[in-house]
Short mmCIF file of C-alpha atoms (C1' of nucleotides) in Angstrom, two decimals:
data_model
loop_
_atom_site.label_atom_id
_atom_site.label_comp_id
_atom_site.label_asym_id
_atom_site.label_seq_id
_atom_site.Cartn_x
_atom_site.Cartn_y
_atom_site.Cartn_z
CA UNK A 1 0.00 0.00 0.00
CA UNK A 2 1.61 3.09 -1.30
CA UNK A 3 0.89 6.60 0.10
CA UNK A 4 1.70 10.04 -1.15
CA UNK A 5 2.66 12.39 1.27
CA UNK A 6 2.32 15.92 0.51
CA UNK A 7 3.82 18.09 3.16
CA UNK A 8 6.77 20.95 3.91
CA UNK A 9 6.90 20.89 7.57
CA UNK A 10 9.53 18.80 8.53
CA UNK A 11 8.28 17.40 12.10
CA UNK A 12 4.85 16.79 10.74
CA UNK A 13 6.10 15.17 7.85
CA UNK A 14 8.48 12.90 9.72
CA UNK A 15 5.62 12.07 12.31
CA UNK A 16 3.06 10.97 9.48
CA UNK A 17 5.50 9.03 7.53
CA UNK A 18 6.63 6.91 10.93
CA UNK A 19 3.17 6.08 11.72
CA UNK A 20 2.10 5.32 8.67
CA UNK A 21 5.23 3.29 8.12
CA UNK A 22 3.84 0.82 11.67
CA UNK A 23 1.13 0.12 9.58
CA UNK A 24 2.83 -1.32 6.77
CA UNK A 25 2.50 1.64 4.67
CA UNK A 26 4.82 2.91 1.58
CA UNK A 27 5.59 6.73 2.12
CA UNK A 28 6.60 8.77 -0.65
CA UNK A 29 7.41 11.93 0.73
CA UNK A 30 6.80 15.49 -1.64
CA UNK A 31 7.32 18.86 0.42
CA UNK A 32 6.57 20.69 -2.36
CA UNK A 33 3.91 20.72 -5.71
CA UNK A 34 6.53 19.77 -7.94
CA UNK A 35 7.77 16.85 -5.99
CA UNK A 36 4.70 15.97 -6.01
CA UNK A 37 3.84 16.50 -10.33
CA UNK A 38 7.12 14.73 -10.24
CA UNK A 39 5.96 11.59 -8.06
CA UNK A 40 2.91 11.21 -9.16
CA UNK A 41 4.03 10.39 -12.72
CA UNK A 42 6.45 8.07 -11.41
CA UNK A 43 4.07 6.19 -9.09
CA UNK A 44 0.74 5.20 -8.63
CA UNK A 45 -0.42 5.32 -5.06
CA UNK A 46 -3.61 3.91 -3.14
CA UNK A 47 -3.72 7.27 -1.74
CA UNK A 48 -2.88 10.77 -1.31
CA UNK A 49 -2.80 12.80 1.82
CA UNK A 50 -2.35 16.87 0.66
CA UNK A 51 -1.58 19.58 2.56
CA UNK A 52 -3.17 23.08 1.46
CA UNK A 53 -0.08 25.10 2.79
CA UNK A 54 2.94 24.41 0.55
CA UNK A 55 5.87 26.61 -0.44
CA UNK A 56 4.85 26.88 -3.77
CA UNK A 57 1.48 26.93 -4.06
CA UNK A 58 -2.52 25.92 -2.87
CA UNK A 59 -2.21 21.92 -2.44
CA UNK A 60 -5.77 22.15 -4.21
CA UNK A 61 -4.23 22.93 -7.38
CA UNK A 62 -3.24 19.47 -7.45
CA UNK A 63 -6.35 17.67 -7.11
CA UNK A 64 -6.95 18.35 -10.69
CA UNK A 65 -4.05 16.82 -12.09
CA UNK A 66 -4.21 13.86 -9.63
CA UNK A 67 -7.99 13.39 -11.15
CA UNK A 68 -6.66 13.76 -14.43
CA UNK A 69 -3.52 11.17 -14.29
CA UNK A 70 -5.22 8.94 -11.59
CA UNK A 71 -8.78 9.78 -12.18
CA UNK A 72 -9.79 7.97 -8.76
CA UNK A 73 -6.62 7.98 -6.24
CA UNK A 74 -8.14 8.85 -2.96
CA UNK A 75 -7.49 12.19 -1.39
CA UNK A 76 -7.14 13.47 2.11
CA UNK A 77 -6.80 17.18 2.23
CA UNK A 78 -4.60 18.29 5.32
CA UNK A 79 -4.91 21.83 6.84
CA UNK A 80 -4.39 24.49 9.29
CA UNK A 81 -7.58 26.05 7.90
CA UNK A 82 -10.13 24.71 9.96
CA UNK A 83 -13.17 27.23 9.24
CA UNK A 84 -16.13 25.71 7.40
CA UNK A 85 -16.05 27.53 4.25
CA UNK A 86 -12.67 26.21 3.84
CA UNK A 87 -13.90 22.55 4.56
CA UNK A 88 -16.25 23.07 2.10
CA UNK A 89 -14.01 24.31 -0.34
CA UNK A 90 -11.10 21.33 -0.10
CA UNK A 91 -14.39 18.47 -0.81
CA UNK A 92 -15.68 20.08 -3.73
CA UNK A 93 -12.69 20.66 -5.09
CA UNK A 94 -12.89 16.51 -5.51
CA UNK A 95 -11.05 15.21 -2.03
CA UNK A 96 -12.50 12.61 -0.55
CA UNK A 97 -12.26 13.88 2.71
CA UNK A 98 -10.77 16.89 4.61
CA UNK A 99 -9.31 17.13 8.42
CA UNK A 100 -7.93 19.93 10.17
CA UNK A 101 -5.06 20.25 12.25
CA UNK A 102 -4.63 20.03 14.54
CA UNK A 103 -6.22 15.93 14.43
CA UNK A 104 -5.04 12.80 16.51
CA UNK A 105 -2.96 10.07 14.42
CA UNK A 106 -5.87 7.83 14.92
CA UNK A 107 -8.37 9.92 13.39
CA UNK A 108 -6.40 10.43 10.36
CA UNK A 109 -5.75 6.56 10.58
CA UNK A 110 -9.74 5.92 10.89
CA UNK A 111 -10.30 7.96 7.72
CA UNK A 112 -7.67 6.68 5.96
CA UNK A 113 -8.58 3.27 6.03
CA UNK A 114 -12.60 4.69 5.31
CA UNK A 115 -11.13 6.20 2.11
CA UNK A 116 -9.17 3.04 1.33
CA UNK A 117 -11.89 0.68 1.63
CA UNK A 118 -14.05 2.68 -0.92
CA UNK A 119 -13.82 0.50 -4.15
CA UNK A 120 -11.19 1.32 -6.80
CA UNK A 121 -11.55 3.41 -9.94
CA UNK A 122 -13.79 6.34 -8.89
CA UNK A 123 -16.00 7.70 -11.55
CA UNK A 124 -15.15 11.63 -12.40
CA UNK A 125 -17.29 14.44 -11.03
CA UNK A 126 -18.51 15.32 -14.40
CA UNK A 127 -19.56 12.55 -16.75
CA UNK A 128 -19.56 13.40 -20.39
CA UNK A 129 -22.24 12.04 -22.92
CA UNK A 130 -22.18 13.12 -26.61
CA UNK A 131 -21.63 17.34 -26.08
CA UNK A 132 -23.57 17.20 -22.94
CA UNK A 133 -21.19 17.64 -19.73
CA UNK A 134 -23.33 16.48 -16.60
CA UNK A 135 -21.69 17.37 -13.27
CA UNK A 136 -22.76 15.11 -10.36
CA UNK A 137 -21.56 17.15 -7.57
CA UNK A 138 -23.43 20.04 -8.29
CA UNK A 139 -26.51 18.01 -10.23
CA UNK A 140 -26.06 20.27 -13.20
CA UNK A 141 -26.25 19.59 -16.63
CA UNK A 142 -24.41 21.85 -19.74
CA UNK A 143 -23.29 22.19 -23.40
CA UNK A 144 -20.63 23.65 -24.45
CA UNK A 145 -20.37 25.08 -21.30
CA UNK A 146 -23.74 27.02 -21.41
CA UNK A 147 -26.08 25.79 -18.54
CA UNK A 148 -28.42 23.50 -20.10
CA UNK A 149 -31.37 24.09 -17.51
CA UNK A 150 -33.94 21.45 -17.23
CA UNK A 151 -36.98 20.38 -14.55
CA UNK A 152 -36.61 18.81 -11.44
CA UNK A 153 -37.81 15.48 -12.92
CA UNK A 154 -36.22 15.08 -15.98
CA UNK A 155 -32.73 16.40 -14.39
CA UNK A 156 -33.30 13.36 -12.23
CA UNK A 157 -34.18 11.58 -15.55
CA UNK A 158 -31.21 12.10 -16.90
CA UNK A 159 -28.62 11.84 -14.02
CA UNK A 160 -29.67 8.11 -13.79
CA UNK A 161 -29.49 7.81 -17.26
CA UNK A 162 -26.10 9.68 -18.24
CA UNK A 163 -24.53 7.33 -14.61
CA UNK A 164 -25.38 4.54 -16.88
CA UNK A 165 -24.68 5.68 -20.17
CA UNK A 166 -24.69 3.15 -22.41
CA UNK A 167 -26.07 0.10 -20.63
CA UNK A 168 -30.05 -0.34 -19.89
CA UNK A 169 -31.62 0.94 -16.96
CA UNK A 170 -34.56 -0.91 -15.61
CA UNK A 171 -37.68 1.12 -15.47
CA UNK A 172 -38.40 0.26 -11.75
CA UNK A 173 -35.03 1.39 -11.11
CA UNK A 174 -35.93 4.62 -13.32
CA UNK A 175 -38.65 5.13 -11.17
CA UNK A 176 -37.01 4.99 -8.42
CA UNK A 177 -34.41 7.42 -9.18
CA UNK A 178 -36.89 9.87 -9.40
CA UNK A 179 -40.17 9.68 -7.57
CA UNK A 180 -40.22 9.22 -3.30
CA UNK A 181 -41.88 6.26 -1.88
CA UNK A 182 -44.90 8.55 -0.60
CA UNK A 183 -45.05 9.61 -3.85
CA UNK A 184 -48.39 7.87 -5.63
CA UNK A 185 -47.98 7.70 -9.13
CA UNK A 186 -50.93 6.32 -11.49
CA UNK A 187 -50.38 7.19 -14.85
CA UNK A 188 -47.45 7.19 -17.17
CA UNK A 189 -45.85 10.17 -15.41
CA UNK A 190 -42.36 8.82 -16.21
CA UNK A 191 -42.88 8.35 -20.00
CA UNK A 192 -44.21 11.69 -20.34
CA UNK A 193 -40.64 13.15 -18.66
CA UNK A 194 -38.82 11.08 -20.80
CA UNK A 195 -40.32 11.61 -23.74
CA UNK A 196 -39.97 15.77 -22.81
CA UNK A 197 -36.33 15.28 -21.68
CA UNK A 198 -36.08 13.32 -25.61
CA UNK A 199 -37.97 16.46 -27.18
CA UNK A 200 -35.17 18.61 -25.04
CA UNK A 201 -32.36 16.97 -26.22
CA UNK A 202 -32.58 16.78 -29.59
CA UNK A 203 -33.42 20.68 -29.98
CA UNK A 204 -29.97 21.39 -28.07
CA UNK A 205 -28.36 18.74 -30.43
CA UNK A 206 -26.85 17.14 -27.46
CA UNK A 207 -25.56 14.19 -29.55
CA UNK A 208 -27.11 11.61 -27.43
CA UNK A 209 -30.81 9.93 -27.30
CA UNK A 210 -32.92 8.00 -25.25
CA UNK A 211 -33.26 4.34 -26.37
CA UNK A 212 -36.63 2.58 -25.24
CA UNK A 213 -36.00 -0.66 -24.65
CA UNK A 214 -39.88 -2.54 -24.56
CA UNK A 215 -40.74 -4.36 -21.45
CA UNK A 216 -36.91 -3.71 -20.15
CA UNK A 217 -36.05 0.06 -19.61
CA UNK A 218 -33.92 2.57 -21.70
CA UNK A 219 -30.72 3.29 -21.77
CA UNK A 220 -28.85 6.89 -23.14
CA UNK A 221 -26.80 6.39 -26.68
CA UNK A 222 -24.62 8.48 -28.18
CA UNK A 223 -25.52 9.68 -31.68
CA UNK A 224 -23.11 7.94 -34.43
CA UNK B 1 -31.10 10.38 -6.54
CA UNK B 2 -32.70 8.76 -3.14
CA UNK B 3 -31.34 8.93 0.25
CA UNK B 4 -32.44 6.84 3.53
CA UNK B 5 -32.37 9.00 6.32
CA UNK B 6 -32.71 7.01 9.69
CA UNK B 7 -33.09 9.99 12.53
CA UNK B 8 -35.62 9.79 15.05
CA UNK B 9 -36.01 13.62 15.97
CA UNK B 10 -38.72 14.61 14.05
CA UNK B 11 -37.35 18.17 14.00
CA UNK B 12 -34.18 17.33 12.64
CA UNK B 13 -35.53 14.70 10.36
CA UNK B 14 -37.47 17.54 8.97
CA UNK B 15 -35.01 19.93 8.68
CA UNK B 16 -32.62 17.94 6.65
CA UNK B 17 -35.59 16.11 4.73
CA UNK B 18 -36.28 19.55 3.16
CA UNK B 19 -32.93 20.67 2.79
CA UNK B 20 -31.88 17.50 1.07
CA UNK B 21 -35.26 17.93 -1.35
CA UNK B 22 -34.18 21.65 -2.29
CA UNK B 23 -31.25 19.83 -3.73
CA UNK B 24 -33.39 17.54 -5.85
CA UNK B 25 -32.87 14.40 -3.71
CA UNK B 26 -35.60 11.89 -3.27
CA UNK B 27 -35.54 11.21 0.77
CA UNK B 28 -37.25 7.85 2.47
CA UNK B 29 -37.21 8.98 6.07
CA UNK B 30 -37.09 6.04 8.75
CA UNK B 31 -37.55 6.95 12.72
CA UNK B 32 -36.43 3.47 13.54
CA UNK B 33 -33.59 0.89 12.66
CA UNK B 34 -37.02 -1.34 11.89
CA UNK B 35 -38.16 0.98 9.89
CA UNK B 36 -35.02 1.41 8.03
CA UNK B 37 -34.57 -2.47 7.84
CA UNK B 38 -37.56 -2.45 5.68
CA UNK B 39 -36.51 0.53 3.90
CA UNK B 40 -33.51 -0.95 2.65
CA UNK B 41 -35.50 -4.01 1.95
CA UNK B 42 -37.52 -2.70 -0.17
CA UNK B 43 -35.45 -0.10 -2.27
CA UNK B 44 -31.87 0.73 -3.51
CA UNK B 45 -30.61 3.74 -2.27
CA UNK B 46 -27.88 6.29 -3.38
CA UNK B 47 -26.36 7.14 -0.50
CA UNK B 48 -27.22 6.21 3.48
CA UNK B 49 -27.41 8.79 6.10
CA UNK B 50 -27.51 7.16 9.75
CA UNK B 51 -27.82 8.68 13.53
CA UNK B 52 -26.54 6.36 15.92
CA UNK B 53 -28.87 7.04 18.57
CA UNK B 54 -32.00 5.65 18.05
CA UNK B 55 -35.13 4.07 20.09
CA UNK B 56 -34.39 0.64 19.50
CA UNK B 57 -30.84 0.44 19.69
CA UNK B 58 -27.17 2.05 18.18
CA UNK B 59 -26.99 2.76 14.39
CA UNK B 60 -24.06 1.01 13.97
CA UNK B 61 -25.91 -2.08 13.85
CA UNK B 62 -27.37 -1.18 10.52
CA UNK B 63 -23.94 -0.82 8.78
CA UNK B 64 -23.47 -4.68 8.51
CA UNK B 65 -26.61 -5.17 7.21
CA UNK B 66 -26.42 -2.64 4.60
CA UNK B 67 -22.92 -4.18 3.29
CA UNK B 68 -24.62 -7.33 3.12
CA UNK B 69 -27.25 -6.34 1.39
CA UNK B 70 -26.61 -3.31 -0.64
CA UNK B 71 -23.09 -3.57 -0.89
CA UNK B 72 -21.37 -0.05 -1.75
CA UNK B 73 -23.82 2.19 -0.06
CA UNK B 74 -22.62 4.89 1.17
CA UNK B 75 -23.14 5.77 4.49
CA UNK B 76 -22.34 8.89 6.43
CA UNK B 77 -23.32 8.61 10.10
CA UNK B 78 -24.51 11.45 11.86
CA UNK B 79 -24.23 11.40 15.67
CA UNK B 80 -23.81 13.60 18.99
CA UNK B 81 -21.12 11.86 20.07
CA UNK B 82 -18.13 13.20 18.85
CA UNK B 83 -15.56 12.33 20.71
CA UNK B 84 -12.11 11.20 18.92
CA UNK B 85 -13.29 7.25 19.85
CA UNK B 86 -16.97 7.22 18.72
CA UNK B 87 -15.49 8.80 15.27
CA UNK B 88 -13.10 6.13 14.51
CA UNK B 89 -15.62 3.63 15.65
CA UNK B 90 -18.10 4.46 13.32
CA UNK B 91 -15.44 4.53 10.38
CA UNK B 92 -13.85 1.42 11.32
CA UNK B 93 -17.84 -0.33 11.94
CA UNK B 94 -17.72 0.81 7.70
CA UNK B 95 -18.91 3.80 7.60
CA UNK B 96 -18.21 6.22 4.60
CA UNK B 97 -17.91 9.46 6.49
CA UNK B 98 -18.98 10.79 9.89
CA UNK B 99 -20.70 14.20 11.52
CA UNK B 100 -21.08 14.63 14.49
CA UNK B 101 -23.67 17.11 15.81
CA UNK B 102 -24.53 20.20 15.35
CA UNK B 103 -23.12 20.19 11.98
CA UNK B 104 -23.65 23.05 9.69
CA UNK B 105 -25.88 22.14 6.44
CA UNK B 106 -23.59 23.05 3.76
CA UNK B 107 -21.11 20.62 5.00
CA UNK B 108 -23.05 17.81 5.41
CA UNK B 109 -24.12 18.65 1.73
CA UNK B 110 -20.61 18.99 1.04
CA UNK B 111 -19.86 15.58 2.52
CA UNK B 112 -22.75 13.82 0.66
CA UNK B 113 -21.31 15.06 -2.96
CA UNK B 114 -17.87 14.26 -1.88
CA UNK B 115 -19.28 10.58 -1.10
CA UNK B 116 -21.96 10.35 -4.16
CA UNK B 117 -19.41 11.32 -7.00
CA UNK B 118 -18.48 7.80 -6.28
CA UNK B 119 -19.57 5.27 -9.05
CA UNK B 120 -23.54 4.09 -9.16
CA UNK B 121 -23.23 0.66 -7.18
CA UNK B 122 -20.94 -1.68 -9.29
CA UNK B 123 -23.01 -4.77 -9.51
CA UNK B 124 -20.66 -7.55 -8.76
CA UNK B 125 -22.75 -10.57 -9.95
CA UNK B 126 -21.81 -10.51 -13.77
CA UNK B 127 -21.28 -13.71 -15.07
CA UNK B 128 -19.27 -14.35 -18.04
CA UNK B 129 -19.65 -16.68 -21.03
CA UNK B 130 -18.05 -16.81 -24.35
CA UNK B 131 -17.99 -13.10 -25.16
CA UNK B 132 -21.11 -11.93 -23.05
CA UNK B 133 -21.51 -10.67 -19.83
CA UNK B 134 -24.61 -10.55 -18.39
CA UNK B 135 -25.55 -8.08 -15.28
CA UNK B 136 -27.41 -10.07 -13.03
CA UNK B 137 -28.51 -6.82 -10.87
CA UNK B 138 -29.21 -4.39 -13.77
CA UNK B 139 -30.66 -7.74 -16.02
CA UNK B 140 -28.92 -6.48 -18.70
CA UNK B 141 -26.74 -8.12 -21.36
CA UNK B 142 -23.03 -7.20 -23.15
CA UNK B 143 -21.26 -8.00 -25.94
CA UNK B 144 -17.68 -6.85 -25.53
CA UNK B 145 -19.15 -3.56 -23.63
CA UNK B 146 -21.77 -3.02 -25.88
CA UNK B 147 -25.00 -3.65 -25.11
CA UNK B 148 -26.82 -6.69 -26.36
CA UNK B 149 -30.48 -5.50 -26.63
CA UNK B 150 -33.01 -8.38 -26.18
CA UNK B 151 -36.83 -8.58 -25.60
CA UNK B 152 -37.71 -9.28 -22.14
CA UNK B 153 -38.71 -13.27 -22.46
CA UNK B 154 -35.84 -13.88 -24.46
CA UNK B 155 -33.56 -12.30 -21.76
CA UNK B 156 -35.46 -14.38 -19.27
CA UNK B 157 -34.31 -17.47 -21.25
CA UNK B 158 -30.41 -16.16 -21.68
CA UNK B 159 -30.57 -15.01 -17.55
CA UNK B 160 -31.78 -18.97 -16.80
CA UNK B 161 -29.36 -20.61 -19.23
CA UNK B 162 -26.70 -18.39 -18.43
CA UNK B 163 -26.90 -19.31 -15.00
CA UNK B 164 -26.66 -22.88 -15.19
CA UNK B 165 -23.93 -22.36 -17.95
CA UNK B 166 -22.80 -25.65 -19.02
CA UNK B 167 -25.50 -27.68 -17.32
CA UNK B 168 -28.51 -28.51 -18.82
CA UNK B 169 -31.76 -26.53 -17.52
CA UNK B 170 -34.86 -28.51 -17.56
CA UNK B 171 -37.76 -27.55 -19.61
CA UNK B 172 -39.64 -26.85 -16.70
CA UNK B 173 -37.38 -24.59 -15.09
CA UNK B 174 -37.14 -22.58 -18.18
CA UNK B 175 -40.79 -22.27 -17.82
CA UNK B 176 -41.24 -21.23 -14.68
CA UNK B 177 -37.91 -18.85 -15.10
CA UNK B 178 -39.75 -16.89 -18.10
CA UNK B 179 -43.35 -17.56 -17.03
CA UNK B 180 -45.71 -16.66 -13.81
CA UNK B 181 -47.69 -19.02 -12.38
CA UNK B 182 -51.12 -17.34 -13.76
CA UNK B 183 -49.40 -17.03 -17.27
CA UNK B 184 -51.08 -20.12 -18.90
CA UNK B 185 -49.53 -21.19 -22.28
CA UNK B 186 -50.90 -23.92 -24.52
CA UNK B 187 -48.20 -24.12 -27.03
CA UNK B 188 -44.74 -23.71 -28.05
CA UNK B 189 -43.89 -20.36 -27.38
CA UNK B 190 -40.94 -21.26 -25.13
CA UNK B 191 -39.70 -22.69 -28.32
CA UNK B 192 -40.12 -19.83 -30.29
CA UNK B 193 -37.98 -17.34 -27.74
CA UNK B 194 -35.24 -20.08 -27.49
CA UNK B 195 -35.05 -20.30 -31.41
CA UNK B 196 -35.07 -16.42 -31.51
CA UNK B 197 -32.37 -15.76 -29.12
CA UNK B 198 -30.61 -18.78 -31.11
CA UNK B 199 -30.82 -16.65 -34.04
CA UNK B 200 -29.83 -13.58 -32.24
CA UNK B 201 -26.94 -15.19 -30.53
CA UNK B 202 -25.22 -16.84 -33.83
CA UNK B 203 -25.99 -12.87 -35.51
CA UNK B 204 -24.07 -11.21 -32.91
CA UNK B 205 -21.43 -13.86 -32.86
CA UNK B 206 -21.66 -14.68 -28.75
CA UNK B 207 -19.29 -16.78 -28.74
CA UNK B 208 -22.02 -19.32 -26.99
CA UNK B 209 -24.74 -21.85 -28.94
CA UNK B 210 -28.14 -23.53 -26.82
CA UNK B 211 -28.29 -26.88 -27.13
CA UNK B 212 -30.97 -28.59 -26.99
CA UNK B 213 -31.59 -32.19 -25.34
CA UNK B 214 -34.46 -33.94 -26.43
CA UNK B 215 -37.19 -34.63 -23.84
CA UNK B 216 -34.91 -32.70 -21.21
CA UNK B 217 -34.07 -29.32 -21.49
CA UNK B 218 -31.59 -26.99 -23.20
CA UNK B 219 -27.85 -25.70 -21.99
CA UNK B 220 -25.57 -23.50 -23.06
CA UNK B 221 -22.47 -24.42 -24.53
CA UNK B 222 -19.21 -21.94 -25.65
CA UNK B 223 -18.71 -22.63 -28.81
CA UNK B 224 -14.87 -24.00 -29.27
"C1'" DG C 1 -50.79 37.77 -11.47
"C1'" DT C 2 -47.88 35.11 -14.19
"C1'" DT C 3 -45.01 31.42 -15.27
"C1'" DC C 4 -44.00 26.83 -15.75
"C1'" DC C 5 -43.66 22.26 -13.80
"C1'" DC C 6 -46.05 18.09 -13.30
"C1'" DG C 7 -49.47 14.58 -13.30
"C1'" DC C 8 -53.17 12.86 -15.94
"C1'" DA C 9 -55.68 11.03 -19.85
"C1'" DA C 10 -56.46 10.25 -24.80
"C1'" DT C 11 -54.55 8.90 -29.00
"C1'" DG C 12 -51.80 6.47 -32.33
"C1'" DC C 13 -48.27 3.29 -33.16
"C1'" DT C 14 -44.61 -0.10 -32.66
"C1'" DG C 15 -43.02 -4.50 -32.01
"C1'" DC C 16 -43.31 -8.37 -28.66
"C1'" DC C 17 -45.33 -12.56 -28.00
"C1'" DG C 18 -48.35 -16.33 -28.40
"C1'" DC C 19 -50.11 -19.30 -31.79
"C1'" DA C 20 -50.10 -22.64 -35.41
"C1'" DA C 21 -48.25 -24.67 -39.53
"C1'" DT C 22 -44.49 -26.76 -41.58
"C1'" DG C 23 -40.08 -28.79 -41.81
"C1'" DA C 24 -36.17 -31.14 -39.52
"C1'" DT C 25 -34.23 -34.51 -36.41
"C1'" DG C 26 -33.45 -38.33 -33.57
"C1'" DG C 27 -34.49 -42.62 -31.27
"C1'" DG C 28 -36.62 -47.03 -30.85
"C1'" DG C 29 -38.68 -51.26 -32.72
"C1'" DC C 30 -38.35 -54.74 -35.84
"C1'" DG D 1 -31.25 -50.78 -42.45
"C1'" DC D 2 -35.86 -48.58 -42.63
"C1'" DC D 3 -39.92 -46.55 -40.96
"C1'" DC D 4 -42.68 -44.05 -37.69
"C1'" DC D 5 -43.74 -40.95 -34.36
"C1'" DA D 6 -42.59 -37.89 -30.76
"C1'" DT D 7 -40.14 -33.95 -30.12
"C1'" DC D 8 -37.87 -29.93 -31.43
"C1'" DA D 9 -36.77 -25.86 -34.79
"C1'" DT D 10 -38.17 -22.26 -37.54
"C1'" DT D 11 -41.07 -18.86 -39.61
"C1'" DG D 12 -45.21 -15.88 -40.74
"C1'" DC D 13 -48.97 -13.65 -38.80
"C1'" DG D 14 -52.32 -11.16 -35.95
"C1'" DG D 15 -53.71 -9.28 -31.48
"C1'" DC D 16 -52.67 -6.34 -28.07
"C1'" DA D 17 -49.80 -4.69 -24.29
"C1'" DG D 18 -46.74 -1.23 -23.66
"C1'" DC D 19 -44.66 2.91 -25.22
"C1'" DA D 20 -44.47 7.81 -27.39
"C1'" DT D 21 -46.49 11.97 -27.83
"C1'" DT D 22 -49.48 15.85 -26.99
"C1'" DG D 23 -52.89 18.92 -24.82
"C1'" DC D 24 -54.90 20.32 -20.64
"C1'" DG D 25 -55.63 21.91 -15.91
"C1'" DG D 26 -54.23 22.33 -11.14
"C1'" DG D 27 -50.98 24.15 -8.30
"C1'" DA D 28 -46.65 25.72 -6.60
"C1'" DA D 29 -43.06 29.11 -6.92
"C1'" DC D 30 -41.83 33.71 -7.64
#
DNA sequence: GTTCCCGCAATGCTGCCGCAATGATGGGGC
DNA sequence: GCCCCATCATTGCGGCAGCATTGCGGGAAC
């Protein structure tokens, strides 16, 4: 189990990399974003644990590249900056979690091994489909980078859809996706959203459609 | 997008119930660990979100249960207990994240992207044969990734023969596999979807033939 | 007040599925 | 071997369930 460890200060550095180390850890050690660039080319590791505090830079800036060269490496952001809006900041930037210092070696332990039993291969934050860019943290869907604005339902519609691009999803689980257990549905609701969302998406050209599959479910295509 | 939210409080169940809605989620709300038993029962959820102290015993106990039967879920659990040992116990018991109260909205919002960007629940009963793959939990079937579109009986047959790969299925279990009990059938339409997904199979080049076995059954064979 | 989402119902249509007819195949009896 | 019959394979066809689409009205959000 290899571990990238981002981080300048010396005693903290050393600290982490010992205890890590008694639990039968590899440490690569970066103290600054270019060791790090550097290391993560040369290595793939089960995890990353960043500080935001470096000498040359935000450690956030390298959650993008890790996403891009390692699209699902976990990441623990590392910080002095303990206020909220900075919490909230370091997990949408795509970590996987965030802890502020100062935190007990156990804690970081606990979430360490929380991150590390997550399954491998994450999916991106934003799925593409055809020219439609769908970005699941912030449930928005775009083309071309204008905001491609749809209804509660069929946003739902298509979320399920574009997470399963490609392959057939089941009309209960279609239904489920988007309608509450309270809520009663009698009629062909669902068909008429889909058939809408259809309508939607072929007058933005999105290069995708919705393939009915009879008895079975659909399933989102792209357009040859 | 549907989230279980086991809380007792009926204020706080509220609360987050509606802020959880404004964000498009679909929200089953269970007071109890019975309740959320049947929940999960009943329906596959996106994402888990647990309090530990409930009126018929610690949350915890849920976790194992929701592995077992929903494997990935994620599950944040959401407590008043926060100190350092409840936190790593509630990791460590499988947990995805925890939050311990009072916890401000946006992060617990912040969390649950953080944890949902994760891939839609990778299925893990896909069984192989020749060149398909069939999905057990999305019934669906593949041909080298693509998808390998098939009426619903005729999937019914593949699913049964598929799963006894190699062995021969008796008539009557192919029956009773593609029909209900108050389905009556006089004549040979098993025959017909059998010969139909024959055809289909040798057009798409499976890699697998059904053999049939007079006055038995059928099984399917790779082809060498 | 105005806008627009959403559920409902009516309509037309597609293609699945059951049926039956015909052809093919295999196994047993002699 | 040869024949015969039971069983299976295949194909065309028609009925109808299920899907696609559209218009409408209630109601929520602003």
């Amino acid at each position: 189990m290899r571990i990238l460890l981002v981080e300048d200060e010396v005693e903290m550095a050393a600290a982490l990399s010992s205890a890590l180390r008694r639990y039968d850890m590899v440490v690569d050690h970066a103290p600054t974003l270019a060791d790090a660039e550097e290391a993560i080319s040369a290595e793939v590791h089960a995890a990353v644990l960043l500080d935001r505090q470096l000498p040359d830079g935000d450690g956030l800036k390298l959650i993008a590249k890790l996403r891009a060269r390692a699209g699902g490496v976990p990441i623990i952001v590392l910080t002095a900056r303990g206020e909220l809006a900075d919490r909230v900041a370091g997990l949408d930037s795509g970590a996987d979690d965030y802890l502020a210092k100062p935190f007990a070696l156990e804690e970081l332990l606990a979430r360490l091994r929380a991150v590390l039993r997550r399954p491998a291969g994450l999916s991106p934050d934003i799925i593409r489909a055809g020219r439609i860019a769908f970005d699941l943290g912030h449930r928005e869907a775009s083309i071309d980078g204008q905001p491609f604005e749809l209804p509660r339902r069929e946003l739902l519609v298509l979320e399920a859809l574009i997470r399963r691009m490609g392959r057939t999803v089941l009309r209960s689980a279609l239904e489920e996706a988007v309608y509450n257990f309270d809520d009663e549905i009698q009629s062909n609701a669902l068909d008429t959203h889909v058939s809408r969302l259809r309508r939607k998406l072929a007058e933005a050209d999105a290069g995708v459609e919705i393939h009915g599959i009879r008895g079975v479910g659909y399933l989102l295509k792209k357009l040859s």
